[in-house]
């Protein structure tokens, strides 16, 4: 759910969202101003909430479905992420330990199929989300990172699940537009998308299906008795069932989840359009490029020739508070600038036209989790996407709709539906530990970048954050 201020969501809009909203100039948000009753109320109008509503309406169109959002749909994490369409294939080893071999294999296949389903959905519903299914390239940018994908590639091969191709170093350098890359694996089941245009497109489709959406309508409180009552500034909602699709904002009103996730920033920067310069270094499509750090660098181009670069694992929020840092230009511009110049030395003169920050809700396992509230099983939740949500929320919508409709299928029985798989320590130990591990990772990777041997203690501390990586390490 959005943290931006109200009044049409004009305050502190990050680059993608501001770009998307220019296409809706003059449109006024629908605000709840009276008490209502509904079959299902979804709290949160980002990817998770919208996919859930769409799935419900596609299966049972006669149900009344309402979505409320604190700001405008997508002005939270859904409209400000990097727009990289990545899958769970590189997390197969982790999922195998968590859910068993067969379920892990099913989730890998489902996550890759979701890329194609998402593309087909946009085509069928005329959503111009600048979606380019040009694949993903996972790389090594230092000798220490080389070979880190060996184990997960072998495991995927053993199950005949592997969509990844090992590329020679020279091909990786050309495709990634940077000589910094020394090793790489490419999968066609990936790509990039303008994330805010996607979420605004999903809003339109949901409304066309009959979903009623109230924006600038924050949930002030929830009474978990039957019927569930949600209080908003100008009206109450009486709902038979409720879906909480708040993601990083879940911890604001539900203390029981404060140790289930840790809120951490992902920071992004984008350049002016420069298609000729990008073509000169080989960046001519929309593939996502991700390195093999724990808190990865990721980058991709846009159809108009901009270059977006992001870096995860920067600001860790004490007590999981949604602080102003998540709604401001990045405080880590020097880190972004340094990474950009290392990747693209010939583009050093290019300035960033915008930087922004997003809140990522990282779980202990690096995987999202879904479940029913103990107070009332008709209140269902899902969160913890851990920085992998553009594609994964498509599956989240399948899971939550199956749960809210009480279906007995592969999604309701999914290994992800048993709630949190672990908890972080209480404060101040969590934040102190997070800082200790983050700083150790930074020192370790800086040493590796310089061709030096990291300190033994830094290597041991860094292992504590292995679940945060985009790919399971060897």
mmCIF file of C-alpha atoms in Angstrom, residues 30-341:
data_model
loop_
_atom_site.group_PDB
_atom_site.id
_atom_site.type_symbol
_atom_site.label_atom_id
_atom_site.label_comp_id
_atom_site.label_asym_id
_atom_site.label_seq_id
_atom_site.Cartn_x
_atom_site.Cartn_y
_atom_site.Cartn_z
ATOM 1 C CA UNK A 30 -12.344 7.425 -6.302
ATOM 2 C CA UNK A 31 -12.339 7.984 -2.509
ATOM 3 C CA UNK A 32 -14.560 6.086 -0.080
ATOM 4 C CA UNK A 33 -16.960 8.558 1.578
ATOM 5 C CA UNK A 34 -19.592 6.291 3.171
ATOM 6 C CA UNK A 35 -20.107 2.945 4.869
ATOM 7 C CA UNK A 36 -20.260 -0.058 2.521
ATOM 8 C CA UNK A 37 -20.686 -3.833 2.614
ATOM 9 C CA UNK A 38 -18.767 -6.227 0.372
ATOM 10 C CA UNK A 39 -17.978 -9.896 -0.059
ATOM 11 C CA UNK A 40 -14.221 -9.345 -0.187
ATOM 12 C CA UNK A 41 -12.143 -6.311 0.751
ATOM 13 C CA UNK A 42 -8.517 -6.220 -0.373
ATOM 14 C CA UNK A 43 -6.289 -3.802 1.501
ATOM 15 C CA UNK A 44 -3.470 -2.652 -0.760
ATOM 16 C CA UNK A 45 -3.697 -1.745 -4.434
ATOM 17 C CA UNK A 46 -0.306 -2.874 -5.678
ATOM 18 C CA UNK A 47 0.550 -5.937 -7.735
ATOM 19 C CA UNK A 48 -0.489 -8.443 -5.070
ATOM 20 C CA UNK A 49 -3.870 -6.870 -4.362
ATOM 21 C CA UNK A 50 -4.726 -6.267 -8.007
ATOM 22 C CA UNK A 51 -3.703 -9.730 -9.227
ATOM 23 C CA UNK A 52 -5.746 -11.231 -6.381
ATOM 24 C CA UNK A 53 -8.820 -9.184 -7.288
ATOM 25 C CA UNK A 54 -8.490 -10.030 -10.984
ATOM 26 C CA UNK A 55 -8.187 -13.750 -10.233
ATOM 27 C CA UNK A 56 -11.225 -13.677 -7.943
ATOM 28 C CA UNK A 57 -13.371 -11.902 -10.513
ATOM 29 C CA UNK A 58 -12.244 -14.195 -13.316
ATOM 30 C CA UNK A 59 -13.304 -17.229 -11.266
ATOM 31 C CA UNK A 60 -16.401 -15.893 -9.492
ATOM 32 C CA UNK A 61 -17.567 -12.716 -11.264
ATOM 33 C CA UNK A 62 -20.695 -12.358 -9.099
ATOM 34 C CA UNK A 63 -18.684 -11.657 -5.950
ATOM 35 C CA UNK A 64 -18.418 -8.048 -4.795
ATOM 36 C CA UNK A 65 -14.724 -7.162 -4.548
ATOM 37 C CA UNK A 66 -13.409 -3.885 -3.171
ATOM 38 C CA UNK A 67 -9.804 -2.633 -3.033
ATOM 39 C CA UNK A 68 -8.678 0.231 -0.825
ATOM 40 C CA UNK A 69 -5.273 1.899 -0.991
ATOM 41 C CA UNK A 70 -3.689 4.511 1.229
ATOM 42 C CA UNK A 71 -2.534 6.491 -1.797
ATOM 43 C CA UNK A 72 -2.829 5.714 -5.496
ATOM 44 C CA UNK A 73 -2.650 2.140 -6.739
ATOM 45 C CA UNK A 74 0.994 1.335 -7.395
ATOM 46 C CA UNK A 75 2.524 4.334 -5.657
ATOM 47 C CA UNK A 76 4.191 1.966 -3.177
ATOM 48 C CA UNK A 77 6.686 -0.735 -4.074
ATOM 49 C CA UNK A 78 4.798 -1.870 -7.193
ATOM 50 C CA UNK A 79 5.352 1.411 -8.993
ATOM 51 C CA UNK A 80 8.900 2.102 -7.906
ATOM 52 C CA UNK A 81 10.866 -1.142 -8.225
ATOM 53 C CA UNK A 82 13.513 -1.722 -10.883
ATOM 54 C CA UNK A 83 11.100 -3.415 -13.270
ATOM 55 C CA UNK A 84 13.246 -6.535 -13.673
ATOM 56 C CA UNK A 85 11.131 -9.604 -14.450
ATOM 57 C CA UNK A 86 13.037 -12.380 -12.683
ATOM 58 C CA UNK A 87 11.991 -15.876 -11.625
ATOM 59 C CA UNK A 88 12.560 -18.314 -8.768
ATOM 60 C CA UNK A 89 14.639 -20.712 -10.854
ATOM 61 C CA UNK A 90 17.889 -19.583 -9.226
ATOM 62 C CA UNK A 91 16.356 -20.161 -5.762
ATOM 63 C CA UNK A 92 15.638 -23.825 -6.447
ATOM 64 C CA UNK A 93 18.037 -25.158 -3.805
ATOM 65 C CA UNK A 94 16.504 -22.956 -1.121
ATOM 66 C CA UNK A 95 12.983 -23.953 -2.103
ATOM 67 C CA UNK A 96 13.941 -27.628 -2.145
ATOM 68 C CA UNK A 97 15.003 -27.355 1.516
ATOM 69 C CA UNK A 98 11.894 -25.382 2.468
ATOM 70 C CA UNK A 99 9.150 -27.136 0.520
ATOM 71 C CA UNK A 100 10.539 -30.413 -0.801
ATOM 72 C CA UNK A 101 11.856 -31.377 -4.208
ATOM 73 C CA UNK A 102 8.594 -31.717 -6.120
ATOM 74 C CA UNK A 103 7.061 -28.499 -4.836
ATOM 75 C CA UNK A 104 10.293 -26.611 -5.496
ATOM 76 C CA UNK A 105 10.310 -27.911 -9.055
ATOM 77 C CA UNK A 106 6.681 -26.871 -9.508
ATOM 78 C CA UNK A 107 7.405 -23.366 -8.231
ATOM 79 C CA UNK A 108 10.388 -22.988 -10.543
ATOM 80 C CA UNK A 109 8.279 -23.984 -13.542
ATOM 81 C CA UNK A 110 5.380 -21.796 -12.413
ATOM 82 C CA UNK A 111 7.611 -18.760 -11.952
ATOM 83 C CA UNK A 112 9.010 -19.110 -15.463
ATOM 84 C CA UNK A 113 5.562 -19.708 -16.922
ATOM 85 C CA UNK A 114 4.400 -16.569 -15.106
ATOM 86 C CA UNK A 115 6.699 -14.451 -17.282
ATOM 87 C CA UNK A 116 4.933 -15.665 -20.415
ATOM 88 C CA UNK A 117 1.500 -15.428 -18.768
ATOM 89 C CA UNK A 118 2.186 -11.851 -17.715
ATOM 90 C CA UNK A 119 3.244 -10.962 -21.245
ATOM 91 C CA UNK A 120 0.124 -12.602 -22.711
ATOM 92 C CA UNK A 121 -2.101 -10.830 -20.170
ATOM 93 C CA UNK A 122 -0.711 -7.425 -21.149
ATOM 94 C CA UNK A 123 -1.237 -8.202 -24.826
ATOM 95 C CA UNK A 124 -4.786 -9.471 -24.296
ATOM 96 C CA UNK A 125 -5.795 -6.431 -22.237
ATOM 97 C CA UNK A 126 -3.873 -3.770 -24.171
ATOM 98 C CA UNK A 127 -1.635 -2.828 -21.242
ATOM 99 C CA UNK A 128 1.283 -0.827 -22.598
ATOM 100 C CA UNK A 129 3.770 -1.623 -19.850
ATOM 101 C CA UNK A 130 6.871 -1.454 -22.064
ATOM 102 C CA UNK A 131 7.261 -5.173 -21.391
ATOM 103 C CA UNK A 132 10.246 -6.655 -23.178
ATOM 104 C CA UNK A 133 10.768 -10.377 -22.666
ATOM 105 C CA UNK A 134 14.443 -10.248 -23.567
ATOM 106 C CA UNK A 135 15.718 -12.467 -20.776
ATOM 107 C CA UNK A 136 18.011 -12.096 -17.796
ATOM 108 C CA UNK A 137 21.768 -12.350 -17.524
ATOM 109 C CA UNK A 138 23.226 -13.366 -14.156
ATOM 110 C CA UNK A 139 26.917 -12.551 -14.044
ATOM 111 C CA UNK A 140 30.125 -12.573 -12.056
ATOM 112 C CA UNK A 141 31.994 -9.280 -11.754
ATOM 113 C CA UNK A 142 34.974 -10.519 -9.769
ATOM 114 C CA UNK A 143 36.915 -13.807 -9.612
ATOM 115 C CA UNK A 144 35.346 -14.460 -6.200
ATOM 116 C CA UNK A 145 31.877 -14.497 -7.775
ATOM 117 C CA UNK A 146 32.816 -16.940 -10.522
ATOM 118 C CA UNK A 147 31.366 -20.410 -10.076
ATOM 119 C CA UNK A 148 28.709 -19.238 -7.623
ATOM 120 C CA UNK A 149 25.935 -20.573 -9.864
ATOM 121 C CA UNK A 150 27.455 -24.034 -10.326
ATOM 122 C CA UNK A 151 25.408 -25.872 -7.698
ATOM 123 C CA UNK A 152 22.006 -24.474 -8.615
ATOM 124 C CA UNK A 153 22.650 -25.029 -12.337
ATOM 125 C CA UNK A 154 23.565 -28.660 -11.669
ATOM 126 C CA UNK A 155 20.456 -29.186 -9.557
ATOM 127 C CA UNK A 156 18.207 -27.646 -12.228
ATOM 128 C CA UNK A 157 19.823 -29.831 -14.877
ATOM 129 C CA UNK A 158 19.194 -32.937 -12.786
ATOM 130 C CA UNK A 159 15.461 -32.135 -12.706
ATOM 131 C CA UNK A 160 15.374 -31.106 -16.403
ATOM 132 C CA UNK A 161 14.295 -27.640 -15.264
ATOM 133 C CA UNK A 162 17.189 -25.554 -16.481
ATOM 134 C CA UNK A 163 16.369 -22.681 -18.837
ATOM 135 C CA UNK A 164 19.789 -21.096 -18.286
ATOM 136 C CA UNK A 165 22.611 -21.105 -20.824
ATOM 137 C CA UNK A 166 26.266 -20.638 -19.876
ATOM 138 C CA UNK A 167 27.746 -17.910 -22.067
ATOM 139 C CA UNK A 168 31.395 -17.338 -22.885
ATOM 140 C CA UNK A 169 32.988 -14.309 -21.242
ATOM 141 C CA UNK A 170 33.257 -12.273 -24.435
ATOM 142 C CA UNK A 171 29.559 -12.808 -25.217
ATOM 143 C CA UNK A 172 28.629 -11.843 -21.648
ATOM 144 C CA UNK A 173 30.637 -8.614 -21.875
ATOM 145 C CA UNK A 174 28.976 -7.651 -25.171
ATOM 146 C CA UNK A 175 25.451 -8.529 -24.039
ATOM 147 C CA UNK A 176 25.862 -6.783 -20.690
ATOM 148 C CA UNK A 177 27.519 -3.714 -22.207
ATOM 149 C CA UNK A 178 30.380 -3.854 -19.729
ATOM 150 C CA UNK A 179 33.824 -5.437 -19.542
ATOM 151 C CA UNK A 180 33.391 -5.842 -15.789
ATOM 152 C CA UNK A 181 31.530 -9.128 -16.300
ATOM 153 C CA UNK A 182 33.700 -12.255 -16.484
ATOM 154 C CA UNK A 183 31.068 -15.015 -16.424
ATOM 155 C CA UNK A 184 27.383 -15.231 -17.150
ATOM 156 C CA UNK A 185 24.262 -17.359 -17.454
ATOM 157 C CA UNK A 186 21.333 -16.304 -19.634
ATOM 158 C CA UNK A 187 17.657 -17.319 -19.454
ATOM 159 C CA UNK A 188 14.987 -16.218 -21.943
ATOM 160 C CA UNK A 189 12.273 -16.528 -19.272
ATOM 161 C CA UNK A 190 12.774 -13.006 -17.966
ATOM 162 C CA UNK A 191 12.958 -9.391 -19.079
ATOM 163 C CA UNK A 192 11.937 -5.913 -18.016
ATOM 164 C CA UNK A 193 8.809 -3.817 -17.663
ATOM 165 C CA UNK A 194 7.813 -0.261 -16.738
ATOM 166 C CA UNK A 195 6.505 -1.253 -13.302
ATOM 167 C CA UNK A 196 4.132 1.655 -12.716
ATOM 168 C CA UNK A 197 2.563 1.367 -16.167
ATOM 169 C CA UNK A 198 1.970 -2.300 -15.412
ATOM 170 C CA UNK A 199 0.270 -1.660 -12.078
ATOM 171 C CA UNK A 200 -1.894 1.139 -13.467
ATOM 172 C CA UNK A 201 -2.863 -1.183 -16.313
ATOM 173 C CA UNK A 202 -3.842 -3.876 -13.820
ATOM 174 C CA UNK A 203 -5.995 -1.301 -12.015
ATOM 175 C CA UNK A 204 -7.856 -0.559 -15.241
ATOM 176 C CA UNK A 205 -8.434 -4.248 -15.976
ATOM 177 C CA UNK A 206 -9.631 -4.907 -12.415
ATOM 178 C CA UNK A 207 -12.166 -2.094 -12.712
ATOM 179 C CA UNK A 208 -13.337 -3.396 -16.086
ATOM 180 C CA UNK A 209 -13.997 -6.737 -14.383
ATOM 181 C CA UNK A 210 -16.168 -5.003 -11.793
ATOM 182 C CA UNK A 211 -13.727 -4.469 -8.918
ATOM 183 C CA UNK A 212 -14.478 -1.235 -7.026
ATOM 184 C CA UNK A 213 -11.263 0.597 -6.143
ATOM 185 C CA UNK A 214 -11.003 3.371 -3.565
ATOM 186 C CA UNK A 215 -7.742 5.298 -3.588
ATOM 187 C CA UNK A 216 -6.554 7.817 -0.980
ATOM 188 C CA UNK A 217 -8.510 5.623 1.436
ATOM 189 C CA UNK A 218 -6.214 4.353 4.200
ATOM 190 C CA UNK A 219 -7.190 1.603 6.599
ATOM 191 C CA UNK A 220 -7.118 3.258 10.002
ATOM 192 C CA UNK A 221 -8.070 0.160 11.982
ATOM 193 C CA UNK A 222 -9.511 -3.315 11.542
ATOM 194 C CA UNK A 223 -11.924 -5.168 13.818
ATOM 195 C CA UNK A 224 -11.356 -8.873 13.277
ATOM 196 C CA UNK A 225 -14.777 -9.943 14.604
ATOM 197 C CA UNK A 226 -17.450 -11.272 12.220
ATOM 198 C CA UNK A 227 -18.160 -9.454 9.969
ATOM 199 C CA UNK A 228 -14.731 -7.932 9.638
ATOM 200 C CA UNK A 229 -14.925 -4.143 9.911
ATOM 201 C CA UNK A 230 -12.324 -1.885 8.352
ATOM 202 C CA UNK A 231 -12.379 1.756 9.387
ATOM 203 C CA UNK A 232 -11.283 4.460 6.947
ATOM 204 C CA UNK A 233 -11.361 8.260 7.418
ATOM 205 C CA UNK A 234 -14.822 8.690 5.852
ATOM 206 C CA UNK A 235 -16.491 5.312 6.083
ATOM 207 C CA UNK A 236 -16.467 1.773 7.369
ATOM 208 C CA UNK A 237 -16.256 -1.386 5.266
ATOM 209 C CA UNK A 238 -18.096 -4.513 6.424
ATOM 210 C CA UNK A 239 -16.555 -7.500 4.653
ATOM 211 C CA UNK A 240 -17.128 -11.230 4.680
ATOM 212 C CA UNK A 241 -13.487 -11.825 3.884
ATOM 213 C CA UNK A 242 -10.381 -9.643 3.813
ATOM 214 C CA UNK A 243 -7.072 -9.924 1.982
ATOM 215 C CA UNK A 244 -4.150 -7.992 3.445
ATOM 216 C CA UNK A 245 -1.845 -7.158 0.540
ATOM 217 C CA UNK A 246 0.240 -4.521 2.288
ATOM 218 C CA UNK A 247 3.710 -6.063 1.858
ATOM 219 C CA UNK A 248 6.293 -3.717 3.465
ATOM 220 C CA UNK A 249 3.510 -1.709 5.122
ATOM 221 C CA UNK A 250 2.089 -4.783 6.890
ATOM 222 C CA UNK A 251 4.178 -4.156 9.995
ATOM 223 C CA UNK A 252 2.605 -0.729 10.603
ATOM 224 C CA UNK A 253 -0.690 -2.137 11.847
ATOM 225 C CA UNK A 254 0.101 -5.773 12.572
ATOM 226 C CA UNK A 255 2.845 -6.122 15.201
ATOM 227 C CA UNK A 256 2.827 -9.919 14.872
ATOM 228 C CA UNK A 257 4.676 -9.553 11.559
ATOM 229 C CA UNK A 258 7.410 -7.216 12.776
ATOM 230 C CA UNK A 259 9.849 -10.080 13.260
ATOM 231 C CA UNK A 260 8.757 -11.921 10.114
ATOM 232 C CA UNK A 261 10.396 -9.442 7.747
ATOM 233 C CA UNK A 262 13.060 -6.779 7.763
ATOM 234 C CA UNK A 263 12.466 -3.602 5.782
ATOM 235 C CA UNK A 264 15.447 -2.633 3.670
ATOM 236 C CA UNK A 265 15.841 -0.176 0.834
ATOM 237 C CA UNK A 266 16.595 -0.847 -2.772
ATOM 238 C CA UNK A 267 17.935 2.312 -4.397
ATOM 239 C CA UNK A 268 17.748 3.188 -8.064
ATOM 240 C CA UNK A 269 19.031 5.788 -10.514
ATOM 241 C CA UNK A 270 18.178 6.501 -14.143
ATOM 242 C CA UNK A 271 19.801 8.490 -16.931
ATOM 243 C CA UNK A 272 18.458 10.671 -19.721
ATOM 244 C CA UNK A 273 17.587 8.951 -23.010
ATOM 245 C CA UNK A 274 20.838 8.094 -24.847
ATOM 246 C CA UNK A 275 20.019 5.251 -27.270
ATOM 247 C CA UNK A 276 23.052 5.852 -29.495
ATOM 248 C CA UNK A 277 25.480 5.636 -26.584
ATOM 249 C CA UNK A 278 23.799 2.482 -25.272
ATOM 250 C CA UNK A 279 23.936 0.897 -28.712
ATOM 251 C CA UNK A 280 27.643 1.699 -28.910
ATOM 252 C CA UNK A 281 28.340 -0.429 -25.824
ATOM 253 C CA UNK A 282 25.949 -3.210 -26.840
ATOM 254 C CA UNK A 283 22.871 -2.424 -24.703
ATOM 255 C CA UNK A 284 20.147 -2.603 -27.307
ATOM 256 C CA UNK A 285 17.404 -4.672 -25.687
ATOM 257 C CA UNK A 286 15.476 -4.971 -22.435
ATOM 258 C CA UNK A 287 17.255 -7.836 -20.699
ATOM 259 C CA UNK A 288 17.839 -7.596 -16.962
ATOM 260 C CA UNK A 289 21.473 -7.843 -15.865
ATOM 261 C CA UNK A 290 22.179 -8.959 -12.285
ATOM 262 C CA UNK A 291 25.539 -9.565 -10.645
ATOM 263 C CA UNK A 292 26.351 -12.223 -8.044
ATOM 264 C CA UNK A 293 26.692 -10.101 -4.937
ATOM 265 C CA UNK A 294 24.568 -10.760 -1.893
ATOM 266 C CA UNK A 295 22.936 -7.350 -2.246
ATOM 267 C CA UNK A 296 23.017 -7.269 -5.992
ATOM 268 C CA UNK A 297 23.562 -4.585 -8.566
ATOM 269 C CA UNK A 298 20.952 -4.806 -11.299
ATOM 270 C CA UNK A 299 20.392 -2.780 -14.425
ATOM 271 C CA UNK A 300 18.321 -2.619 -17.581
ATOM 272 C CA UNK A 301 17.535 -0.189 -20.365
ATOM 273 C CA UNK A 302 14.212 1.388 -21.332
ATOM 274 C CA UNK A 303 12.616 1.550 -24.796
ATOM 275 C CA UNK A 304 13.513 5.255 -25.067
ATOM 276 C CA UNK A 305 17.175 4.551 -24.360
ATOM 277 C CA UNK A 306 17.572 5.306 -20.672
ATOM 278 C CA UNK A 307 19.766 3.190 -18.409
ATOM 279 C CA UNK A 308 18.466 2.294 -14.943
ATOM 280 C CA UNK A 309 20.808 0.894 -12.286
ATOM 281 C CA UNK A 310 19.817 -0.277 -8.827
ATOM 282 C CA UNK A 311 21.467 -1.613 -5.681
ATOM 283 C CA UNK A 312 19.786 -3.541 -2.885
ATOM 284 C CA UNK A 313 20.572 -3.859 0.817
ATOM 285 C CA UNK A 314 21.231 -0.260 1.830
ATOM 286 C CA UNK A 315 18.998 1.327 4.467
ATOM 287 C CA UNK A 316 17.718 -1.076 7.129
ATOM 288 C CA UNK A 317 14.747 0.311 9.029
ATOM 289 C CA UNK A 318 14.911 0.178 12.827
ATOM 290 C CA UNK A 319 11.824 -1.589 14.225
ATOM 291 C CA UNK A 320 10.560 -1.876 10.628
ATOM 292 C CA UNK A 321 9.317 1.700 10.621
ATOM 293 C CA UNK A 322 8.346 3.164 7.254
ATOM 294 C CA UNK A 323 10.582 6.201 7.582
ATOM 295 C CA UNK A 324 10.829 9.183 5.181
ATOM 296 C CA UNK A 325 13.924 7.627 3.599
ATOM 297 C CA UNK A 326 11.646 5.327 1.602
ATOM 298 C CA UNK A 327 9.865 8.290 0.016
ATOM 299 C CA UNK A 328 12.837 10.440 -0.917
ATOM 300 C CA UNK A 329 15.542 10.568 -3.578
ATOM 301 C CA UNK A 330 18.171 7.977 -2.711
ATOM 302 C CA UNK A 331 20.527 8.725 0.153
ATOM 303 C CA UNK A 332 22.960 6.287 -1.447
ATOM 304 C CA UNK A 333 23.660 8.198 -4.642
ATOM 305 C CA UNK A 334 27.414 7.912 -4.118
ATOM 306 C CA UNK A 335 27.128 4.095 -4.072
ATOM 307 C CA UNK A 336 24.997 4.169 -7.214
ATOM 308 C CA UNK A 337 27.383 6.576 -8.922
ATOM 309 C CA UNK A 338 30.406 4.473 -8.035
ATOM 310 C CA UNK A 339 28.785 1.302 -9.335
ATOM 311 C CA UNK A 340 27.596 3.007 -12.527
ATOM 312 C CA UNK A 341 31.073 4.325 -13.295
#
